[in-house]
Structures are given as structure tokens and as C-alpha cells.
Amino acid sequence: MTRSTGGVVAAVVAVALAGGLVLGLVGCASAIPSPSASPSSPTSAPPSAPPASMPDLSVEFQAVEAEFSARVGISAVDTGTGARLSYRADERFGYASTIKALAAAVFLHEVRGSARDEVVTWSAEDVEAAGYSPVTSEQVETGLTLSQLAEAAVRRSDNTALNLVLARIGGPTALDAALVALGDEVTEVVNAEPLLNVIEPGSTDDTTTPAAFADDLIRLVDGSYLEPADRTALLAWMGGNATGDTLIRAGAPAGWQVADKSGGAGGIRNDIAIIDRPGGDPIVLTILTNTLDPDAEYDDALVAEAASVALAAFDR
């Protein structure tokens, strides 16, 4: 069955547009990052120390922040032992396109069987309104199945694909409710693309914390939320992420396999990942960052360097 959701997607975007001004719809959409709880300088200390079972890498992460003039949030968890490495893990950051992995997971959980094969169509106006859409911009005439859209949102960070998936599961409010049901009462999902990238100073809309996203990823892969086949599909989509090679993957030790979802907008650059390492249990790693200068563009090397510091603590 073919169903046109151009009107639905337009409605999702229209609701988002009603909440504020879109700034610079280029790439994944430019944004003004909000350095919530931002330090007075890039080297000021985080509010809490890492767990006793992991080394205190505050000095190392402060050096990374100083080098890139940025704020960095880290949460890394050994899924076998539960050992956790944290730095600014409870501070809020805009999540940008990393939310697409969680939206795809909720889609897999809630949309079952042949319903995933429903072909959906959209308009060129939907694509223009959403911004960065490398897959859906080429399929306006034919449409794609819901499953293909979820995959495009994760693998290619396609904005229109995310909006169509959101429309199917009930919009940003439904995704937020699904995350609460998953145990995440921190993440605040408010807008669709592209407004989810615009973080107003002092607002918690479309933000999360490194710790919250790390806990979400753990639940997505521990068998408590997704069926085995769906977990395999999500990890395959994340493993084929086309926008993550210069991020956590670039900072991971040789031979470690990274399934990730990146996100970037203006001064925000993030990556969240599930990492398989030889001879050990998977590591969940979330890295959320923003430049201290709201007018500065992000640098992928910041995430790669932070990943290298974090993962070295587990490579022993």
C-alpha cells in the first residue's frame, strides 16, 4: 500500500516552525549551540569525578577542551563490568542528529511485521523544509518503505527520513514518551528537523546528557527493549553510518568495530556508539560537544581526540 504523508510531515515541521526561527538550513542545519552549564573557560573542572573503578581523566579532557575551545561531555560504559568513565556526563548538550538512532529504535519496537514495508511518499517541499536529505531528495517520485526511511535516517542522517519516521510513530512527543518508557526522563524531544538543531540559551528542548544517551544505548542492545533481529538491524544501520568515519571510529584502537550515529549543527558535534573490542564486552560511548564560541564551526577532530582519550582507559 502506498500512503502519501506529505501533509503529515508538513504538519510536523509546521508545528516546529511555530516554536521559533530557523537559522541557516545548511548541511544538517546550522544552529546556535547552547553551552548549558558552560564553564567560564574550557579548562574548568566538571561537577563530578569519575567512578573509582575508572581512572580520573579530567586533566586529559580539560586539555582537549582547551585545544579546541569547546565543552566536551563523555559517558563510556563497559557493558560487561558496568565500569563507567564520566566527564560532564550530567550536563546538557544539544543532541542534533544522534536522536535519529533512538527514533529508529523506537520505530523498530513499535512498528511490526508487514507495516514496515508500507511505501510512503512525500513532496519536494517536505525535503526543502527538512534540509539535509541525501536519500529522500532522490526518491520523491517513487517513495520508500518505512524501514528504508529508518535506515536512511541512521546511515545517511537524512532529515526528511527522520521526519517521516517521526510522523509514523506519533511525532516528537511520542518519541519523547517512548524514551521515558525506556527509562530516560532526561532527554527532551520537542522538535522535528530542522528545528531540533536550534538550541535556545537556557532551554532544555532537544537536549540530553551523555549519561542519559549512554543508558539509552545500553538498553537498546541488552535485549530488554528490542527483539534480537531488530537489535541486529539497528546495529547494522549504525555500523554502516556514512558520516562517522572521522569521529569515534577515528579515535578507536585498531581492530575495534564501531557502530555509531553522528550529529552536527553549527558548533555542535556529537557521536554515540556501541563498540566491539577483541576479547572484551562491548563499550557504549557517547561524546557530546559544543564550541564555546557560538559562531565557530565544529571540528571532527575534537570528537576523535576525546574518543581516543576515553577508549584508551578501556584498552588495558
GROMACS .gro file of N, CA and C in nm, residues 114-225:
model
  336
  114SER      N    1   0.465  -0.657   0.846
  114SER     CA    2   0.449  -0.600   0.712
  114SER      C    3   0.423  -0.450   0.714
  115ALA      N    4   0.387  -0.394   0.831
  115ALA     CA    5   0.365  -0.249   0.838
  115ALA      C    6   0.492  -0.173   0.804
  116ARG      N    7   0.605  -0.234   0.827
  116ARG     CA    8   0.731  -0.168   0.794
  116ARG      C    9   0.754  -0.156   0.644
  117ASP      N   10   0.683  -0.238   0.567
  117ASP     CA   11   0.700  -0.238   0.422
  117ASP      C   12   0.606  -0.142   0.352
  118GLU      N   13   0.528  -0.068   0.427
  118GLU     CA   14   0.439   0.033   0.368
  118GLU      C   15   0.522   0.137   0.295
  119VAL      N   16   0.486   0.165   0.171
  119VAL     CA   17   0.558   0.265   0.092
  119VAL      C   18   0.500   0.403   0.122
  120VAL      N   19   0.588   0.494   0.154
  120VAL     CA   20   0.549   0.630   0.190
  120VAL      C   21   0.604   0.727   0.085
  121THR      N   22   0.526   0.826   0.051
  121THR     CA   23   0.573   0.930  -0.041
  121THR      C   24   0.571   1.065   0.029
  122TRP      N   25   0.637   1.160  -0.030
  122TRP     CA   26   0.649   1.294   0.027
  122TRP      C   27   0.670   1.392  -0.088
  123SER      N   28   0.678   1.517  -0.057
  123SER     CA   29   0.689   1.619  -0.161
  123SER      C   30   0.828   1.683  -0.161
  124ALA      N   31   0.857   1.750  -0.270
  124ALA     CA   32   0.982   1.825  -0.278
  124ALA      C   33   0.984   1.935  -0.173
  125GLU      N   34   0.867   1.987  -0.139
  125GLU     CA   35   0.859   2.091  -0.036
  125GLU      C   36   0.896   2.034   0.101
  126ASP      N   37   0.859   1.909   0.127
  126ASP     CA   38   0.898   1.844   0.253
  126ASP      C   39   1.051   1.837   0.264
  127VAL      N   40   1.114   1.801   0.153
  127VAL     CA   41   1.260   1.789   0.152
  127VAL      C   42   1.324   1.924   0.174
  128GLU      N   43   1.273   2.026   0.105
  128GLU     CA   44   1.330   2.160   0.120
  128GLU      C   45   1.315   2.209   0.264
  129ALA      N   46   1.201   2.182   0.326
  129ALA     CA   47   1.177   2.228   0.462
  129ALA      C   48   1.267   2.157   0.562
  130ALA      N   49   1.296   2.029   0.538
  130ALA     CA   50   1.373   1.949   0.634
  130ALA      C   51   1.521   1.978   0.628
  131GLY      N   52   1.572   2.020   0.512
  131GLY     CA   53   1.716   2.041   0.499
  131GLY      C   54   1.786   1.915   0.450
  132TYR      N   55   1.899   1.886   0.507
  132TYR     CA   56   1.987   1.778   0.459
  132TYR      C   57   1.913   1.646   0.439
  133SER      N   58   1.898   1.605   0.313
  133SER     CA   59   1.820   1.484   0.281
  133SER      C   60   1.879   1.414   0.158
  134PRO      N   61   1.996   1.353   0.169
  134PRO     CA   62   2.063   1.297   0.053
  134PRO      C   63   1.993   1.178  -0.011
  135VAL      N   64   1.910   1.107   0.065
  135VAL     CA   65   1.839   0.991   0.011
  135VAL      C   66   1.701   1.030  -0.038
  136THR      N   67   1.621   1.092   0.047
  136THR     CA   68   1.483   1.123   0.011
  136THR      C   69   1.473   1.226  -0.100
  137SER      N   70   1.574   1.310  -0.115
  137SER     CA   71   1.570   1.409  -0.224
  137SER      C   72   1.575   1.341  -0.360
  138GLU      N   73   1.628   1.219  -0.365
  138GLU     CA   74   1.639   1.145  -0.490
  138GLU      C   75   1.522   1.048  -0.512
  139GLN      N   76   1.431   1.039  -0.415
  139GLN     CA   77   1.323   0.940  -0.423
  139GLN      C   78   1.185   1.004  -0.411
  140VAL      N   79   1.173   1.130  -0.447
  140VAL     CA   80   1.045   1.200  -0.434
  140VAL      C   81   0.938   1.134  -0.521
  141GLU      N   82   0.974   1.088  -0.638
  141GLU     CA   83   0.877   1.030  -0.731
  141GLU      C   84   0.832   0.891  -0.690
  142THR      N   85   0.922   0.814  -0.630
  142THR     CA   86   0.892   0.673  -0.603
  142THR      C   87   0.856   0.643  -0.458
  143GLY      N   88   0.907   0.723  -0.365
  143GLY     CA   89   0.887   0.694  -0.224
  143GLY      C   90   0.977   0.581  -0.177
  144LEU      N   91   0.969   0.551  -0.049
  144LEU     CA   92   1.046   0.442   0.012
  144LEU      C   93   0.959   0.374   0.117
  145THR      N   94   0.996   0.254   0.155
  145THR     CA   95   0.925   0.189   0.264
  145THR      C   96   0.965   0.255   0.397
  146LEU      N   97   0.883   0.236   0.497
  146LEU     CA   98   0.915   0.290   0.628
  146LEU      C   99   1.049   0.237   0.679
  147SER      N  100   1.074   0.109   0.657
  147SER     CA  101   1.201   0.051   0.701
  147SER      C  102   1.319   0.116   0.629
  148GLN      N  103   1.304   0.141   0.500
  148GLN     CA  104   1.411   0.209   0.425
  148GLN      C  105   1.432   0.350   0.475
  149LEU      N  106   1.325   0.416   0.515
  149LEU     CA  107   1.337   0.551   0.569
  149LEU      C  108   1.411   0.551   0.702
  150ALA      N  109   1.379   0.455   0.789
  150ALA     CA  110   1.450   0.446   0.917
  150ALA      C  111   1.598   0.421   0.894
  151GLU      N  112   1.628   0.335   0.799
  151GLU     CA  113   1.768   0.308   0.766
  151GLU      C  114   1.837   0.432   0.711
  152ALA      N  115   1.770   0.506   0.623
  152ALA     CA  116   1.828   0.627   0.566
  152ALA      C  117   1.855   0.732   0.673
  153ALA      N  118   1.766   0.739   0.772
  153ALA     CA  119   1.785   0.835   0.880
  153ALA      C  120   1.911   0.805   0.959
  154VAL      N  121   1.941   0.676   0.978
  154VAL     CA  122   2.058   0.638   1.057
  154VAL      C  123   2.185   0.636   0.971
  155ARG      N  124   2.181   0.566   0.860
  155ARG     CA  125   2.302   0.551   0.778
  155ARG      C  126   2.346   0.682   0.712
  156ARG      N  127   2.250   0.760   0.663
  156ARG     CA  128   2.283   0.879   0.585
  156ARG      C  129   2.242   1.009   0.654
  157SER      N  130   2.187   1.000   0.774
  157SER     CA  131   2.143   1.116   0.851
  157SER      C  132   2.043   1.201   0.773
  158ASP      N  133   1.954   1.136   0.701
  158ASP     CA  134   1.857   1.204   0.616
  158ASP      C  135   1.748   1.268   0.702
  159ASN      N  136   1.734   1.399   0.692
  159ASN     CA  137   1.639   1.473   0.775
  159ASN      C  138   1.493   1.444   0.742
  160THR      N  139   1.461   1.440   0.612
  160THR     CA  140   1.324   1.410   0.573
  160THR      C  141   1.285   1.270   0.617
  161ALA      N  142   1.379   1.176   0.606
  161ALA     CA  143   1.352   1.039   0.651
  161ALA      C  144   1.318   1.037   0.799
  162LEU      N  145   1.392   1.113   0.879
  162LEU     CA  146   1.358   1.118   1.022
  162LEU      C  147   1.218   1.173   1.042
  163ASN      N  148   1.183   1.281   0.973
  163ASN     CA  149   1.051   1.341   0.991
  163ASN      C  150   0.939   1.243   0.954
  164LEU      N  151   0.960   1.163   0.849
  164LEU     CA  152   0.860   1.064   0.809
  164LEU      C  153   0.848   0.953   0.912
  165VAL      N  154   0.961   0.910   0.967
  165VAL     CA  155   0.957   0.808   1.073
  165VAL      C  156   0.888   0.864   1.197
  166LEU      N  157   0.922   0.988   1.232
  166LEU     CA  158   0.856   1.052   1.346
  166LEU      C  159   0.705   1.060   1.324
  167ALA      N  160   0.663   1.096   1.202
  167ALA     CA  161   0.520   1.104   1.173
  167ALA      C  162   0.453   0.969   1.194
  168ARG      N  163   0.523   0.862   1.158
  168ARG     CA  164   0.464   0.728   1.172
  168ARG      C  165   0.449   0.685   1.317
  169ILE      N  166   0.542   0.726   1.403
  169ILE     CA  167   0.535   0.681   1.543
  169ILE      C  168   0.463   0.781   1.633
  170GLY      N  169   0.417   0.894   1.575
  170GLY     CA  170   0.337   0.987   1.653
  170GLY      C  171   0.401   1.122   1.679
  171GLY      N  172   0.515   1.150   1.614
  171GLY     CA  173   0.578   1.280   1.627
  171GLY      C  174   0.677   1.288   1.742
  172PRO      N  175   0.741   1.404   1.759
  172PRO     CA  176   0.841   1.422   1.865
  172PRO      C  177   0.786   1.390   2.004
  173THR      N  178   0.661   1.426   2.030
  173THR     CA  179   0.603   1.399   2.162
  173THR      C  180   0.597   1.250   2.190
  174ALA      N  181   0.562   1.172   2.089
  174ALA     CA  182   0.556   1.027   2.106
  174ALA      C  183   0.695   0.968   2.126
  175LEU      N  184   0.794   1.020   2.055
  175LEU     CA  185   0.930   0.972   2.075
  175LEU      C  186   0.977   1.004   2.216
  176ASP      N  187   0.947   1.124   2.263
  176ASP     CA  188   0.984   1.161   2.400
  176ASP      C  189   0.919   1.066   2.500
  177ALA      N  190   0.791   1.035   2.480
  177ALA     CA  191   0.721   0.944   2.570
  177ALA      C  192   0.781   0.804   2.565
  178ALA      N  193   0.823   0.761   2.447
  178ALA     CA  194   0.884   0.629   2.434
  178ALA      C  195   1.017   0.622   2.509
  179LEU      N  196   1.092   0.732   2.507
  179LEU     CA  197   1.218   0.734   2.580
  179LEU      C  198   1.194   0.734   2.731
  180VAL      N  199   1.089   0.801   2.775
  180VAL     CA  200   1.054   0.797   2.917
  180VAL      C  201   1.019   0.653   2.957
  181ALA      N  202   0.942   0.584   2.871
  181ALA     CA  203   0.908   0.445   2.899
  181ALA      C  204   1.032   0.356   2.901
  182LEU      N  205   1.132   0.396   2.825
  182LEU     CA  206   1.258   0.323   2.822
  182LEU      C  207   1.341   0.348   2.948
  183GLY      N  208   1.302   0.451   3.023
  183GLY     CA  209   1.373   0.485   3.146
  183GLY      C  210   1.448   0.617   3.139
  184ASP      N  211   1.439   0.686   3.026
  184ASP     CA  212   1.510   0.812   3.006
  184ASP      C  213   1.414   0.928   3.032
  185GLU      N  214   1.426   0.988   3.149
  185GLU     CA  215   1.344   1.105   3.183
  185GLU      C  216   1.424   1.235   3.170
  186VAL      N  217   1.541   1.226   3.109
  186VAL     CA  218   1.630   1.342   3.093
  186VAL      C  219   1.616   1.404   2.955
  187THR      N  220   1.624   1.322   2.852
  187THR     CA  221   1.619   1.371   2.715
  187THR      C  222   1.486   1.439   2.688
  188GLU      N  223   1.491   1.556   2.622
  188GLU     CA  224   1.370   1.633   2.592
  188GLU      C  225   1.355   1.644   2.440
  189VAL      N  226   1.269   1.561   2.383
  189VAL     CA  227   1.243   1.564   2.239
  189VAL      C  228   1.125   1.656   2.213
  190VAL      N  229   1.148   1.764   2.140
  190VAL     CA  230   1.043   1.865   2.119
  190VAL      C  231   1.017   1.890   1.972
  191ASN      N  232   1.122   1.899   1.892
  191ASN     CA  233   1.107   1.940   1.752
  191ASN      C  234   1.150   1.831   1.655
  192ALA      N  235   1.097   1.843   1.532
  192ALA     CA  236   1.143   1.763   1.419
  192ALA      C  237   1.257   1.837   1.352
  193GLU      N  238   1.308   1.779   1.240
  193GLU     CA  239   1.408   1.850   1.161
  193GLU      C  240   1.341   1.964   1.084
  194PRO      N  241   1.410   2.078   1.074
  194PRO     CA  242   1.546   2.105   1.118
  194PRO      C  243   1.556   2.174   1.253
  195LEU      N  244   1.442   2.207   1.316
  195LEU     CA  245   1.447   2.290   1.437
  195LEU      C  246   1.508   2.218   1.556
  196LEU      N  247   1.517   2.085   1.551
  196LEU     CA  248   1.578   2.017   1.665
  196LEU      C  249   1.724   2.056   1.683
  197ASN      N  250   1.783   2.117   1.580
  197ASN     CA  251   1.923   2.161   1.588
  197ASN      C  252   1.940   2.299   1.650
  198VAL      N  253   1.831   2.371   1.669
  198VAL     CA  254   1.840   2.509   1.719
  198VAL      C  255   1.814   2.508   1.868
  199ILE      N  256   1.920   2.525   1.947
  199ILE     CA  257   1.910   2.520   2.093
  199ILE      C  258   1.914   2.663   2.147
  200GLU      N  259   1.802   2.706   2.201
  200GLU     CA  260   1.797   2.841   2.257
  200GLU      C  261   1.868   2.843   2.392
  201PRO      N  262   1.942   2.950   2.421
  201PRO     CA  263   2.011   2.959   2.550
  201PRO      C  264   1.917   2.939   2.668
  202GLY      N  265   1.954   2.851   2.757
  202GLY     CA  266   1.874   2.825   2.876
  202GLY      C  267   1.762   2.724   2.858
  203SER      N  268   1.735   2.683   2.734
  203SER     CA  269   1.628   2.588   2.708
  203SER      C  270   1.679   2.445   2.717
  204THR      N  271   1.593   2.353   2.761
  204THR     CA  272   1.627   2.211   2.760
  204THR      C  273   1.567   2.139   2.641
  205ASP      N  274   1.494   2.211   2.555
  205ASP     CA  275   1.434   2.148   2.437
  205ASP      C  276   1.541   2.088   2.348
  206ASP      N  277   1.519   1.966   2.305
  206ASP     CA  278   1.607   1.897   2.211
  206ASP      C  279   1.749   1.883   2.265
  207THR      N  280   1.758   1.856   2.396
  207THR     CA  281   1.886   1.833   2.461
  207THR      C  282   1.882   1.701   2.537
  208THR      N  283   1.999   1.655   2.573
  208THR     CA  284   2.014   1.536   2.656
  208THR      C  285   2.144   1.550   2.733
  209THR      N  286   2.184   1.443   2.802
  209THR     CA  287   2.315   1.438   2.867
  209THR      C  288   2.389   1.316   2.816
  210PRO      N  289   2.522   1.318   2.822
  210PRO     CA  290   2.596   1.199   2.782
  210PRO      C  291   2.554   1.074   2.859
  211ALA      N  292   2.530   1.088   2.989
  211ALA     CA  293   2.490   0.973   3.070
  211ALA      C  294   2.356   0.917   3.026
  212ALA      N  295   2.260   1.005   2.997
  212ALA     CA  296   2.127   0.959   2.956
  212ALA      C  297   2.133   0.882   2.825
  213PHE      N  298   2.207   0.936   2.728
  213PHE     CA  299   2.216   0.866   2.599
  213PHE      C  300   2.294   0.736   2.612
  214ALA      N  301   2.395   0.731   2.697
  214ALA     CA  302   2.468   0.606   2.718
  214ALA      C  303   2.375   0.499   2.775
  215ASP      N  304   2.293   0.538   2.872
  215ASP     CA  305   2.199   0.443   2.930
  215ASP      C  306   2.096   0.398   2.826
  216ASP      N  307   2.053   0.488   2.740
  216ASP     CA  308   1.960   0.450   2.633
  216ASP      C  309   2.024   0.344   2.543
  217LEU      N  310   2.147   0.367   2.501
  217LEU     CA  311   2.214   0.272   2.413
  217LEU      C  312   2.229   0.136   2.479
  218ILE      N  313   2.261   0.134   2.607
  218ILE     CA  314   2.274   0.007   2.679
  218ILE      C  315   2.143  -0.070   2.672
  219ARG      N  316   2.032  -0.001   2.695
  219ARG     CA  317   1.902  -0.069   2.692
  219ARG      C  318   1.867  -0.117   2.551
  220LEU      N  319   1.914  -0.048   2.450
  220LEU     CA  320   1.884  -0.089   2.313
  220LEU      C  321   1.957  -0.216   2.273
  221VAL      N  322   2.069  -0.246   2.338
  221VAL     CA  323   2.147  -0.363   2.297
  221VAL      C  324   2.147  -0.475   2.400
  222ASP      N  325   2.085  -0.455   2.516
  222ASP     CA  326   2.093  -0.560   2.619
  222ASP      C  327   1.979  -0.661   2.611
  223GLY      N  328   1.892  -0.647   2.510
  223GLY     CA  329   1.785  -0.743   2.492
  223GLY      C  330   1.658  -0.711   2.567
  224SER      N  331   1.655  -0.603   2.643
  224SER     CA  332   1.536  -0.570   2.722
  224SER      C  333   1.434  -0.488   2.644
  225TYR      N  334   1.471  -0.434   2.529
  225TYR     CA  335   1.380  -0.347   2.454
  225TYR      C  336   1.356  -0.398   2.312
   0.00000   0.00000   0.00000
